[in-house]
PDB file of C-alpha atoms in Angstrom:
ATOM      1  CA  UNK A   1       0.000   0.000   0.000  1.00 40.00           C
ATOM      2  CA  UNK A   2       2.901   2.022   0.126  1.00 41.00           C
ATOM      3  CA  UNK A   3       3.021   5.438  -2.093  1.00 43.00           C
ATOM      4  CA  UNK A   4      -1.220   5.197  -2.612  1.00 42.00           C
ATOM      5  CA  UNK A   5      -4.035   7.328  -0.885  1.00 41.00           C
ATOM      6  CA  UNK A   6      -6.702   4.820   0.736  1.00 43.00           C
ATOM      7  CA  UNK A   7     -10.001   6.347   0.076  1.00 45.00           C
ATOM      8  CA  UNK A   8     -12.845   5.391   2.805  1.00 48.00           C
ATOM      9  CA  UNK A   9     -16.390   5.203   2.108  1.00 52.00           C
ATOM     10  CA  UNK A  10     -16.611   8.571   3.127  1.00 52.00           C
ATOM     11  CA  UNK A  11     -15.093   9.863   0.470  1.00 54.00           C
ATOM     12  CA  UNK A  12     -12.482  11.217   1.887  1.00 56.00           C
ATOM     13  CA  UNK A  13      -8.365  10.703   0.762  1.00 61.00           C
ATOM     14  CA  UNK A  14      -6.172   9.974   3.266  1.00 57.00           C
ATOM     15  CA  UNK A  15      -2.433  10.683   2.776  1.00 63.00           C
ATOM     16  CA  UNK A  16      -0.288   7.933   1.521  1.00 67.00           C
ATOM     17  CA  UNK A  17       1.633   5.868   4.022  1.00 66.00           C
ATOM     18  CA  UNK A  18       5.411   7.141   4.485  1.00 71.00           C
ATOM     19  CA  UNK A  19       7.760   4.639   3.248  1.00 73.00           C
ATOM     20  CA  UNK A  20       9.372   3.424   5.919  1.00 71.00           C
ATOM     21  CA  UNK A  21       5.876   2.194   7.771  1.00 75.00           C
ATOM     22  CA  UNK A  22       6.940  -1.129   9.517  1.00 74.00           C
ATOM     23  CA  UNK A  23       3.847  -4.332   8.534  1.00 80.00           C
ATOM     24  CA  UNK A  24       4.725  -7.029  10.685  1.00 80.00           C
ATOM     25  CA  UNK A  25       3.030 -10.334   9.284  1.00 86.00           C
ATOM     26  CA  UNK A  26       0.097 -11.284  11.038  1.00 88.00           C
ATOM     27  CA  UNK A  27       1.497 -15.021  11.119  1.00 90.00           C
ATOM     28  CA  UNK A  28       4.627 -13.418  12.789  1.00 86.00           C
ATOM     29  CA  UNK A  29       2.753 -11.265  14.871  1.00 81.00           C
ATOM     30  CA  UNK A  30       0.612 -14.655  16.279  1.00 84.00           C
ATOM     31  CA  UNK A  31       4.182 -16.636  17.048  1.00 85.00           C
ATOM     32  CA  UNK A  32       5.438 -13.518  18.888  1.00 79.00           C
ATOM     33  CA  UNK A  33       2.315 -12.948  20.804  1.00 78.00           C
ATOM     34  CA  UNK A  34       2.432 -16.943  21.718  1.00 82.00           C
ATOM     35  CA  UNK A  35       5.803 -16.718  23.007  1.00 80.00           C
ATOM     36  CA  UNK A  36       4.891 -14.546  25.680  1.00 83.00           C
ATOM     37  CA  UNK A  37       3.583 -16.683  28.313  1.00 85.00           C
ATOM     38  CA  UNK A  38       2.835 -13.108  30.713  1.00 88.00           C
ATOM     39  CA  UNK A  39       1.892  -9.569  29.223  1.00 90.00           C
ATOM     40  CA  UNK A  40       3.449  -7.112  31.243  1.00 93.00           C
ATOM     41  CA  UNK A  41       1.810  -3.888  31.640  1.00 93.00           C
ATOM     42  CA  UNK A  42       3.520  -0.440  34.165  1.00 93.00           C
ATOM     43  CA  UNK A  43       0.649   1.483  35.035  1.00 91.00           C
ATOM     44  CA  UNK A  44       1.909   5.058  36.108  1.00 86.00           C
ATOM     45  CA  UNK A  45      -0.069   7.609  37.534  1.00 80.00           C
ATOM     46  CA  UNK A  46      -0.970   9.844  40.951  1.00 77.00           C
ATOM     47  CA  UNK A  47      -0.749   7.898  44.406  1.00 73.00           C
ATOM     48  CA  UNK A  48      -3.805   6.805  45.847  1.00 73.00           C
ATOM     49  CA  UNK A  49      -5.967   7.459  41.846  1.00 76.00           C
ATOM     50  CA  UNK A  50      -7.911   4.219  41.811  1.00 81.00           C
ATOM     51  CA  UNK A  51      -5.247   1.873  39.453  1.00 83.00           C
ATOM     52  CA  UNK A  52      -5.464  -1.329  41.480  1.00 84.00           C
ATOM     53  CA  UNK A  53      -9.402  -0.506  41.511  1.00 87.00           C
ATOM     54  CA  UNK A  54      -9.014  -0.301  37.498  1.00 87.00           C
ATOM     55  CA  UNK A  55      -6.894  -3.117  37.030  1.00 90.00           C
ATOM     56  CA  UNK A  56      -9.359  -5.111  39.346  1.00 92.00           C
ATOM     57  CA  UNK A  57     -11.717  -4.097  36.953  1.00 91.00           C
ATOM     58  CA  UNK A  58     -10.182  -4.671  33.971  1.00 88.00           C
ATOM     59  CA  UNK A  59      -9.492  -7.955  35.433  1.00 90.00           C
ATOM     60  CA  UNK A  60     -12.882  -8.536  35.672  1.00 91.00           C
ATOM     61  CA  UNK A  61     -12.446  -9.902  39.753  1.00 94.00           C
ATOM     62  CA  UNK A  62     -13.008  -7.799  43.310  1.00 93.00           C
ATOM     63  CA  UNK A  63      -9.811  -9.852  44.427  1.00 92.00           C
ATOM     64  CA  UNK A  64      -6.277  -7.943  45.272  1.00 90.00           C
ATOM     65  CA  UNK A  65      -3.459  -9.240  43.608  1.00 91.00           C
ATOM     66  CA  UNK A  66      -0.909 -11.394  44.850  1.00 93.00           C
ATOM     67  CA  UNK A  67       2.493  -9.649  44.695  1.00 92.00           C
ATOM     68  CA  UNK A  68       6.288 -10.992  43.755  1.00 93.00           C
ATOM     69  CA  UNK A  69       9.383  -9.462  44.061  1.00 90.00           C
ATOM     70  CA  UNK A  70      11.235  -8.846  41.161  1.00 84.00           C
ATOM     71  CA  UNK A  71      12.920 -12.779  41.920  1.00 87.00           C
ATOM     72  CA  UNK A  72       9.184 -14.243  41.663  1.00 87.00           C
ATOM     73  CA  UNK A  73       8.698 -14.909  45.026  1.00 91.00           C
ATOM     74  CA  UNK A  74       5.829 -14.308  46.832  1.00 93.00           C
ATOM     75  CA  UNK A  75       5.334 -11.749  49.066  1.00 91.00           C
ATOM     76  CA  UNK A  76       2.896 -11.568  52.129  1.00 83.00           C
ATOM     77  CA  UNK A  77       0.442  -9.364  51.375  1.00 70.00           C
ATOM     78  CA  UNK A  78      -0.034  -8.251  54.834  1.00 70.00           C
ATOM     79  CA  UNK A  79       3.365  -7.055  55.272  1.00 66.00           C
ATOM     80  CA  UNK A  80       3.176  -4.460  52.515  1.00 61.00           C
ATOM     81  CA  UNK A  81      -1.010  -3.635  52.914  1.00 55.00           C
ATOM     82  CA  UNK A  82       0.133  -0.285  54.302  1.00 47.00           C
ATOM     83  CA  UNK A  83       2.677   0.904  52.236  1.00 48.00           C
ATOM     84  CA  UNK A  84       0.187   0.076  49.145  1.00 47.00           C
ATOM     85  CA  UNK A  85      -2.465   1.986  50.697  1.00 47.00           C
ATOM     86  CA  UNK A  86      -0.458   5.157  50.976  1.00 48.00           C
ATOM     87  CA  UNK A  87       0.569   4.643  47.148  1.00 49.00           C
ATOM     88  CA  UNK A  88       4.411   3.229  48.513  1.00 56.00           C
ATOM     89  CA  UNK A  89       5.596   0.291  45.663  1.00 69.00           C
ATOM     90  CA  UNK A  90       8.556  -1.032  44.703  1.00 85.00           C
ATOM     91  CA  UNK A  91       8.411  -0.893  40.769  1.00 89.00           C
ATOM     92  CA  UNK A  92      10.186  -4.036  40.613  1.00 91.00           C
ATOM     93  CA  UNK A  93       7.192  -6.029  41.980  1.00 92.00           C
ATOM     94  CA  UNK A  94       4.696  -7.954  40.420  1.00 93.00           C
ATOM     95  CA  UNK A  95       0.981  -7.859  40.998  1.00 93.00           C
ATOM     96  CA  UNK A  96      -0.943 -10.971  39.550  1.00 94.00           C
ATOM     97  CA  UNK A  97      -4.681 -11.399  39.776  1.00 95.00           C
ATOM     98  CA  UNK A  98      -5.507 -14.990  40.223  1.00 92.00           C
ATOM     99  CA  UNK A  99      -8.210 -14.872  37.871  1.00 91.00           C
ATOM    100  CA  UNK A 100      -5.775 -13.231  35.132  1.00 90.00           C
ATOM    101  CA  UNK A 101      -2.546 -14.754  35.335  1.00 90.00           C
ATOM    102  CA  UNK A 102      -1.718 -13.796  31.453  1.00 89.00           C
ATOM    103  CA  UNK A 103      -0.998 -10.441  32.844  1.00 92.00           C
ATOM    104  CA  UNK A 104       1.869  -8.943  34.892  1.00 94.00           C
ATOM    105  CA  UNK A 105       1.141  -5.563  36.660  1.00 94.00           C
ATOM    106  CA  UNK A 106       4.098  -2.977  38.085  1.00 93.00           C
ATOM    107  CA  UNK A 107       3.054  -0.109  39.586  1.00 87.00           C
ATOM    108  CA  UNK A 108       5.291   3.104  39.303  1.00 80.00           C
ATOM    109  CA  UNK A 109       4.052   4.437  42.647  1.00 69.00           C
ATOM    110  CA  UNK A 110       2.538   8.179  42.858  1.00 64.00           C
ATOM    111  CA  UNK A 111       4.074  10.803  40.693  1.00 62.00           C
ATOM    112  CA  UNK A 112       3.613  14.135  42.935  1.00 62.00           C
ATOM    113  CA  UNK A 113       5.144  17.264  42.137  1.00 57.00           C
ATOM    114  CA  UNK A 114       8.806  17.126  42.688  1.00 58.00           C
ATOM    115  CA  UNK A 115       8.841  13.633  42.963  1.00 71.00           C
ATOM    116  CA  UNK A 116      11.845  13.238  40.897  1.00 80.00           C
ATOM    117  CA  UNK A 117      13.298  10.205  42.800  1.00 80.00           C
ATOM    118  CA  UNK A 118      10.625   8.473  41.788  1.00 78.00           C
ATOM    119  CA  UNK A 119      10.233   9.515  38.287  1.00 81.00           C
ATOM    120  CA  UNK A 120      14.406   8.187  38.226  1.00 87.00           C
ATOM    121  CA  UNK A 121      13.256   4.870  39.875  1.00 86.00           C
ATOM    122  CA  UNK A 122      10.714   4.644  36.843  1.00 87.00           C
ATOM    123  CA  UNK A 123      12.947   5.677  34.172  1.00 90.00           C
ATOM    124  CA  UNK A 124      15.490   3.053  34.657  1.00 93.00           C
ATOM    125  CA  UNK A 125      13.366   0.385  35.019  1.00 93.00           C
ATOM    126  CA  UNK A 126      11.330   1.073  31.885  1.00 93.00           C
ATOM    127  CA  UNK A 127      15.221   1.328  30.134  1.00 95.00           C
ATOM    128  CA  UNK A 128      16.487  -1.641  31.461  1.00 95.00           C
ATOM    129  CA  UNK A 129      13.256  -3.599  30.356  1.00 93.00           C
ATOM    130  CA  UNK A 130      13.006  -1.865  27.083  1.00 91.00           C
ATOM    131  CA  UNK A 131      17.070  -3.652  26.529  1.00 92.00           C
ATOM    132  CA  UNK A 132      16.231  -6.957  27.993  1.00 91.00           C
ATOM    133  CA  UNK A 133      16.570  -9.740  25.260  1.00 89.00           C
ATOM    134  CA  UNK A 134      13.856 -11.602  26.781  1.00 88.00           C
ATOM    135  CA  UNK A 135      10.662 -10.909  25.724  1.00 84.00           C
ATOM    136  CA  UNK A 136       8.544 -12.205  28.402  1.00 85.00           C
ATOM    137  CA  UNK A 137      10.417  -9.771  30.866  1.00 89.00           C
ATOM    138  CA  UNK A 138      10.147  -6.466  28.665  1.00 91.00           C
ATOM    139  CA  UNK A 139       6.892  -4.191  29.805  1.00 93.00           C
ATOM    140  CA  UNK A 140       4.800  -4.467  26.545  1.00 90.00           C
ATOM    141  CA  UNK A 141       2.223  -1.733  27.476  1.00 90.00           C
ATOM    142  CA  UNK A 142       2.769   1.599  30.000  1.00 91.00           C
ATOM    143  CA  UNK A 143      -1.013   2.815  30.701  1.00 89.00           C
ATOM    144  CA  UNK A 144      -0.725   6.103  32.379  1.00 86.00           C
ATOM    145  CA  UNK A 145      -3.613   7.154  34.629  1.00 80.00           C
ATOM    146  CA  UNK A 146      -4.865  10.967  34.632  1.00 76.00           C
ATOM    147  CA  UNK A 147      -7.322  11.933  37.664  1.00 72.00           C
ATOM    148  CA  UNK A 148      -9.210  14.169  35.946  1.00 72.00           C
ATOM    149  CA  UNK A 149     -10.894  15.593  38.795  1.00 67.00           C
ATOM    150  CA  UNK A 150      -9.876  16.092  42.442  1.00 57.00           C
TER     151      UNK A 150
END
């Protein structure tokens, strides 16, 4: 399709593609999807905004996540309950809903003004993963959450 204007049934022309646009094959695509046994997603956004009560949602389960350190082992919930409910995470950890385990959660922990410690913290990890040569370790998705009202 390169170098051609697609017209919808609107009418209207859209602009050709440029010619370097990527097409992955969707036989390709399928094999690389089905080598990734977890999706990892890094939600970002304010302390305290809802995301675990999104991600619960999204989820489709009322149950909290179980949580691993970045080794995979399991961590008592109880001992970090209070640091999650003030918005505290290590981004290294990984939430896992029972009822989805196809999906890998990190939390960036609250970005507040001046928080630049954390935003480091967050930086580096989504650099490191972005290098990582295995693909069931790299974040796939970062889903930033605005509060739009406060």
């Amino acid at each position: 399709m390169t170098g051609t204007s697609v017209a919808p049934a609107s009418g209207e022309n859209f602009p050709a593609e440029p010619e370097n646009t990527f097409r992955m094959d969707p036989g390709k695509a399928k094999q690389l999807i089905d080598g990734i046994p977890r999706f990892r997603v890094l939600v970002m956004g304010r302390a305290n905004a809802g995301k675990t009560t999104i991600l619960q949602r999204v989820c489709n389960t009322t149950e909290d996540p179980e949580v691993f350190d970045g080794n995979g082992n399991k961590i008592d919930a109880a001992t970090i309950q209070g640091s999650i409910t003030r918005g505290h995470h290590n981004i290294e950890d990984e939430f896992v809903f029972q009822s989805n385990p196809g999906f890998v959660f990190h939390d960036s922990s609250g970005f507040e003004a001046g928080s630049v410690e954390e935003f480091e913290k967050m930086r580096q990890f989504v650099v490191e993963r972005a290098a990582t040569k295995i693909l069931e370790k790299r974040v796939h998705v970062i889903w930033y959450g605005l509060t739009l009202f406060s």
